[in-house]
Each structure stands twice: as C-alpha cells, then as structure tokens.
mmCIF file of C-alpha atoms in Angstrom:
data_model
loop_
_atom_site.group_PDB
_atom_site.id
_atom_site.type_symbol
_atom_site.label_atom_id
_atom_site.label_comp_id
_atom_site.label_asym_id
_atom_site.label_seq_id
_atom_site.Cartn_x
_atom_site.Cartn_y
_atom_site.Cartn_z
ATOM 1 C CA UNK O 1 57.103 31.417 28.598
ATOM 2 C CA UNK O 2 54.819 28.986 26.711
ATOM 3 C CA UNK O 3 51.562 27.778 28.175
ATOM 4 C CA UNK O 4 52.949 24.212 28.270
ATOM 5 C CA UNK O 5 55.952 25.396 30.365
ATOM 6 C CA UNK O 6 53.675 27.427 32.676
ATOM 7 C CA UNK O 7 51.232 24.502 33.222
ATOM 8 C CA UNK O 8 53.860 21.842 33.825
ATOM 9 C CA UNK O 9 54.604 20.780 37.394
ATOM 10 C CA UNK O 10 57.166 18.211 38.595
ATOM 11 C CA UNK O 11 56.271 18.474 42.310
ATOM 12 C CA UNK O 12 52.445 18.327 42.154
ATOM 13 C CA UNK O 13 52.027 21.965 43.280
ATOM 14 C CA UNK O 14 49.377 24.151 41.670
ATOM 15 C CA UNK O 15 50.185 26.833 39.189
ATOM 16 C CA UNK O 16 49.456 29.655 41.601
ATOM 17 C CA UNK O 17 51.428 28.002 44.463
ATOM 18 C CA UNK O 18 54.437 27.855 42.070
ATOM 19 C CA UNK O 19 53.857 31.343 40.906
ATOM 20 C CA UNK O 20 53.854 32.783 44.370
ATOM 21 C CA UNK O 21 56.773 30.604 45.445
ATOM 22 C CA UNK O 22 58.947 31.560 42.530
ATOM 23 C CA UNK O 23 58.623 35.244 43.233
ATOM 24 C CA UNK O 24 58.754 34.774 46.995
ATOM 25 C CA UNK O 25 55.723 36.875 47.407
ATOM 26 C CA UNK O 26 53.030 36.363 49.973
ATOM 27 C CA UNK O 27 49.362 35.741 49.313
ATOM 28 C CA UNK O 28 47.806 38.762 50.880
ATOM 29 C CA UNK O 29 44.408 37.223 51.755
ATOM 30 C CA UNK O 30 44.291 33.742 53.377
ATOM 31 C CA UNK O 31 40.679 33.276 52.187
ATOM 32 C CA UNK O 32 41.637 33.415 48.476
ATOM 33 C CA UNK O 33 40.214 30.495 46.501
ATOM 34 C CA UNK O 34 43.518 29.309 45.179
ATOM 35 C CA UNK O 35 41.921 26.700 42.968
ATOM 36 C CA UNK O 36 40.018 29.376 41.115
ATOM 37 C CA UNK O 37 43.018 31.676 41.061
ATOM 38 C CA UNK O 38 45.111 28.766 39.620
ATOM 39 C CA UNK O 39 42.589 28.257 36.813
ATOM 40 C CA UNK O 40 42.459 31.956 36.080
ATOM 41 C CA UNK O 41 46.278 32.220 35.948
ATOM 42 C CA UNK O 42 46.225 29.435 33.379
ATOM 43 C CA UNK O 43 43.667 31.327 31.290
ATOM 44 C CA UNK O 44 45.854 34.465 31.568
ATOM 45 C CA UNK O 45 48.864 32.528 30.339
ATOM 46 C CA UNK O 46 46.793 31.087 27.532
ATOM 47 C CA UNK O 47 45.431 34.450 26.459
ATOM 48 C CA UNK O 48 48.940 35.917 26.435
ATOM 49 C CA UNK O 49 50.123 33.011 24.263
ATOM 50 C CA UNK O 50 47.268 33.128 21.865
ATOM 51 C CA UNK O 51 47.528 36.966 21.540
ATOM 52 C CA UNK O 52 51.334 36.779 21.181
ATOM 53 C CA UNK O 53 51.121 34.217 18.376
ATOM 54 C CA UNK O 54 48.725 36.524 16.463
ATOM 55 C CA UNK O 55 50.794 39.665 17.137
ATOM 56 C CA UNK O 56 47.922 41.225 19.031
ATOM 57 C CA UNK O 57 48.732 43.413 21.996
ATOM 58 C CA UNK O 58 46.708 42.800 25.171
ATOM 59 C CA UNK O 59 46.879 44.480 28.608
ATOM 60 C CA UNK O 60 45.462 43.052 31.851
ATOM 61 C CA UNK O 61 43.121 45.570 33.565
ATOM 62 C CA UNK O 62 41.064 45.477 36.787
ATOM 63 C CA UNK O 63 41.891 43.357 39.823
ATOM 64 C CA UNK O 64 44.372 41.059 38.047
ATOM 65 C CA UNK O 65 46.325 43.975 36.681
ATOM 66 C CA UNK O 66 46.638 45.190 40.287
ATOM 67 C CA UNK O 67 47.930 41.791 41.392
ATOM 68 C CA UNK O 68 50.406 41.521 38.559
ATOM 69 C CA UNK O 69 51.789 44.970 39.579
ATOM 70 C CA UNK O 70 52.018 43.978 43.211
ATOM 71 C CA UNK O 71 53.491 40.576 42.424
ATOM 72 C CA UNK O 72 51.015 38.698 44.633
ATOM 73 C CA UNK O 73 47.504 37.375 44.643
ATOM 74 C CA UNK O 74 45.623 39.712 47.048
ATOM 75 C CA UNK O 75 42.032 38.605 46.695
ATOM 76 C CA UNK O 76 39.548 36.583 44.683
ATOM 77 C CA UNK O 77 38.684 37.792 41.208
ATOM 78 C CA UNK O 78 35.216 37.462 39.671
ATOM 79 C CA UNK O 79 36.670 37.448 36.102
ATOM 80 C CA UNK O 80 39.712 38.403 34.011
ATOM 81 C CA UNK O 81 39.579 41.856 32.410
ATOM 82 C CA UNK O 82 41.699 42.933 29.430
ATOM 83 C CA UNK O 83 42.217 45.783 26.941
ATOM 84 C CA UNK O 84 42.986 45.225 23.285
ATOM 85 C CA UNK O 85 42.759 47.377 20.142
ATOM 86 C CA UNK O 86 39.439 47.265 18.280
ATOM 87 C CA UNK O 87 41.242 46.664 14.990
ATOM 88 C CA UNK O 88 42.635 43.420 16.466
ATOM 89 C CA UNK O 89 39.374 42.194 17.929
ATOM 90 C CA UNK O 90 38.421 39.890 15.126
ATOM 91 C CA UNK O 91 41.687 38.057 14.986
ATOM 92 C CA UNK O 92 41.827 37.694 18.746
ATOM 93 C CA UNK O 93 38.258 36.373 18.916
ATOM 94 C CA UNK O 94 38.954 33.821 16.255
ATOM 95 C CA UNK O 95 42.101 32.732 18.000
ATOM 96 C CA UNK O 96 40.278 32.309 21.408
ATOM 97 C CA UNK O 97 37.455 30.386 19.825
ATOM 98 C CA UNK O 98 39.995 27.921 18.370
ATOM 99 C CA UNK O 99 41.208 27.390 21.949
ATOM 100 C CA UNK O 100 37.822 26.518 23.382
ATOM 101 C CA UNK O 101 36.571 29.903 24.444
ATOM 102 C CA UNK O 102 32.795 30.444 24.060
ATOM 103 C CA UNK O 103 31.360 33.902 23.308
ATOM 104 C CA UNK O 104 29.026 35.500 25.839
ATOM 105 C CA UNK O 105 26.515 37.922 24.322
ATOM 106 C CA UNK O 106 25.379 41.046 26.084
ATOM 107 C CA UNK O 107 28.018 43.817 25.752
ATOM 108 C CA UNK O 108 28.005 46.048 22.660
ATOM 109 C CA UNK O 109 30.414 44.181 20.323
ATOM 110 C CA UNK O 110 32.217 47.412 19.372
ATOM 111 C CA UNK O 111 32.841 48.095 23.061
ATOM 112 C CA UNK O 112 33.738 44.735 24.625
ATOM 113 C CA UNK O 113 34.125 41.038 23.752
ATOM 114 C CA UNK O 114 33.113 38.569 26.454
ATOM 115 C CA UNK O 115 34.081 34.882 26.606
ATOM 116 C CA UNK O 116 33.778 31.946 28.980
ATOM 117 C CA UNK O 117 35.973 28.918 29.320
ATOM 118 C CA UNK O 118 35.865 26.294 32.020
ATOM 119 C CA UNK O 119 33.157 28.360 33.711
ATOM 120 C CA UNK O 120 35.428 31.465 34.039
ATOM 121 C CA UNK O 121 34.865 34.739 32.244
ATOM 122 C CA UNK O 122 37.309 36.807 30.323
ATOM 123 C CA UNK O 123 36.314 40.225 28.936
ATOM 124 C CA UNK O 124 38.262 42.279 26.381
ATOM 125 C CA UNK O 125 37.420 45.974 26.330
ATOM 126 C CA UNK O 126 38.200 47.485 23.010
ATOM 127 C CA UNK O 127 40.445 50.573 22.459
ATOM 128 C CA UNK O 128 40.791 53.089 19.683
ATOM 129 C CA UNK O 129 42.735 56.354 19.134
ATOM 130 C CA UNK O 130 41.216 59.722 18.360
ATOM 131 C CA UNK O 131 42.589 62.279 15.876
ATOM 132 C CA UNK O 132 44.857 63.631 18.621
ATOM 133 C CA UNK O 133 46.379 60.192 19.189
ATOM 134 C CA UNK O 134 44.734 59.682 22.593
ATOM 135 C CA UNK O 135 43.656 56.191 23.684
ATOM 136 C CA UNK O 136 39.818 56.222 23.778
ATOM 137 C CA UNK O 137 36.809 54.013 24.257
ATOM 138 C CA UNK O 138 36.211 52.250 20.905
ATOM 139 C CA UNK O 139 32.475 51.850 20.933
ATOM 140 C CA UNK O 140 29.244 51.792 22.925
ATOM 141 C CA UNK O 141 27.631 54.788 24.620
ATOM 142 C CA UNK O 142 31.016 56.261 25.659
ATOM 143 C CA UNK O 143 32.718 55.893 22.347
ATOM 144 C CA UNK O 144 35.498 58.385 21.904
ATOM 145 C CA UNK O 145 35.877 59.156 25.631
ATOM 146 C CA UNK O 146 39.560 59.238 26.558
ATOM 147 C CA UNK O 147 41.113 56.742 28.902
ATOM 148 C CA UNK O 148 43.724 57.950 31.410
ATOM 149 C CA UNK O 149 46.911 59.287 29.775
ATOM 150 C CA UNK O 150 49.818 56.847 29.777
ATOM 151 C CA UNK O 151 47.515 53.986 30.666
ATOM 152 C CA UNK O 152 49.340 51.498 28.443
ATOM 153 C CA UNK O 153 52.876 52.596 29.107
ATOM 154 C CA UNK O 154 53.578 50.741 32.406
ATOM 155 C CA UNK O 155 55.179 47.675 30.763
ATOM 156 C CA UNK O 156 54.761 44.137 32.166
ATOM 157 C CA UNK O 157 53.660 42.991 35.523
ATOM 158 C CA UNK O 158 54.560 39.559 36.946
ATOM 159 C CA UNK O 159 53.298 36.925 39.321
ATOM 160 C CA UNK O 160 56.071 34.345 39.703
ATOM 161 C CA UNK O 161 57.155 33.120 36.297
ATOM 162 C CA UNK O 162 54.198 34.606 34.433
ATOM 163 C CA UNK O 163 54.592 38.024 32.898
ATOM 164 C CA UNK O 164 51.977 40.139 31.207
ATOM 165 C CA UNK O 165 51.437 43.676 30.056
ATOM 166 C CA UNK O 166 49.250 45.545 32.462
ATOM 167 C CA UNK O 167 47.454 48.903 32.800
ATOM 168 C CA UNK O 168 49.711 51.248 34.826
ATOM 169 C CA UNK O 169 48.924 51.549 38.557
ATOM 170 C CA UNK O 170 48.065 55.287 38.401
ATOM 171 C CA UNK O 171 45.670 54.605 35.634
ATOM 172 C CA UNK O 172 44.253 51.712 37.634
ATOM 173 C CA UNK O 173 43.644 54.104 40.553
ATOM 174 C CA UNK O 174 42.060 56.746 38.373
ATOM 175 C CA UNK O 175 39.717 54.272 36.714
ATOM 176 C CA UNK O 176 38.639 52.846 39.995
ATOM 177 C CA UNK O 177 38.066 56.321 41.477
ATOM 178 C CA UNK O 178 36.330 57.763 38.452
ATOM 179 C CA UNK O 179 34.082 54.857 37.314
ATOM 180 C CA UNK O 180 31.181 55.841 39.679
ATOM 181 C CA UNK O 181 31.471 59.389 38.321
ATOM 182 C CA UNK O 182 31.635 58.301 34.714
ATOM 183 C CA UNK O 183 28.765 55.868 35.141
ATOM 184 C CA UNK O 184 26.370 56.649 38.101
ATOM 185 C CA UNK O 185 24.759 53.309 37.690
ATOM 186 C CA UNK O 186 28.016 51.608 38.888
ATOM 187 C CA UNK O 187 28.524 52.699 42.561
ATOM 188 C CA UNK O 188 31.885 52.375 44.158
ATOM 189 C CA UNK O 189 32.519 48.880 45.531
ATOM 190 C CA UNK O 190 34.305 48.070 48.737
ATOM 191 C CA UNK O 191 36.877 46.057 46.756
ATOM 192 C CA UNK O 192 37.715 49.045 44.660
ATOM 193 C CA UNK O 193 38.379 51.186 47.700
ATOM 194 C CA UNK O 194 40.621 48.370 49.057
ATOM 195 C CA UNK O 195 42.389 48.047 45.772
ATOM 196 C CA UNK O 196 43.114 51.780 45.576
ATOM 197 C CA UNK O 197 44.579 51.592 49.035
ATOM 198 C CA UNK O 198 46.886 48.670 48.075
ATOM 199 C CA UNK O 199 48.047 50.432 44.917
ATOM 200 C CA UNK O 200 48.722 53.702 46.693
ATOM 201 C CA UNK O 201 50.653 51.899 49.442
ATOM 202 C CA UNK O 202 52.789 50.112 46.801
ATOM 203 C CA UNK O 203 53.553 53.380 45.047
ATOM 204 C CA UNK O 204 54.538 55.011 48.259
ATOM 205 C CA UNK O 205 56.806 52.109 49.116
ATOM 206 C CA UNK O 206 58.536 52.742 45.817
ATOM 207 C CA UNK O 207 58.986 56.371 46.681
ATOM 208 C CA UNK O 208 56.318 57.506 44.250
ATOM 209 C CA UNK O 209 52.993 59.299 44.552
ATOM 210 C CA UNK O 210 49.745 58.044 43.211
#
C-alpha cells in the first residue's frame, strides 16, 4: 500500500479510525489520543514506503510493534521505535531527510538514529550480526550484545490496511522484561508491565505460550 493510498479518505474519517474499522478491531483504551495516533500511523506508513523504495528492511519495535501484533491501538505512544541494519543506516537517513525528517542529536550514531517530523519522534536502533550469525547491538556501550533469538522472524503485523514487519511478540516480552536488568538506569515502567500482560494474553488466546 502506498502512502498516498493510506492517507486518502473519501468519508472524512481519520487514518486511525479507518485502520481500526477495516480490521474490525476495538480500540483498547478509550483515552487514546487518536489525533496523535493518526499522525504516527501516517509516519509509520511513510517510513515503510521510504525504506521499501530503498530496499532497506525495517522492523517496528516497542509499543507500536505490540499494537501491530494485536491488530489494535491499545494506548498512547510517546514515539515510534524501529530496528534497521547498521549497513543500511546511511541510505535510510538520507531517504528520510528528503521526506522532511530532521535529525535529533544525542544517541551514539552507531547505536541509534533519531528523527523528528511534525513534532513526533522516530528512532531507528541499529543492528549487526556477529561471527556466529546472531543479531546483535551494532554500536554504543552494548555493541556486540545479542538480541533475543528469532526476534526478526515474526513476519508482518497489521492495523487495518497498514502492514509492517514487527519484532516478534516473544522477543517483545523478553526485551521489556530484561531491559531493567540489562540497564539498571532504566527501571521497569508501568506501561511495560501492562504491555507484557497484553502480549501474553494474546499468545494464550492463540494457544501458544510466551
């Protein structure tokens, strides 16, 4: 689906209203800022289009990856988190800059690329492979540390008509559980505990274990 097709509306509804309606899924939290969610969905669609045109794989991670796995918008999201390969980072950055994204300094550039567009942040954490073929952190203080096995093998998730590759739900759970262990300066957040519960419930509903 092209960004133009995704953004078009013949009935005046917002992108996120159409997305939810098309998949007949509920919005889990009535307090979700749907205007913000709509803008973020447009940015997700745009990033998918830009990356696809460049032949650059990208995977949603974090809260939006959870929602694309569940097929519904469950809560507000502070930003949009992605994974991409470090070798593709330069091409992707140039493509996003051509589409109006502005770089945000701060993160080690060999670890993560941060951008802002329309006041909304998108972050691309960079991946590499080690000599054993495992997916690992590309740079920064944890360079070479392995990410969960099979993290990139889940295939696409979907909200309505928008499809995007996502981090697998088991890897999402492991990352949310282990982040406070890997980095003691990042304590577990209430939303992470709630996200883990949602993902585990969805896996149980599918007859699988987390």
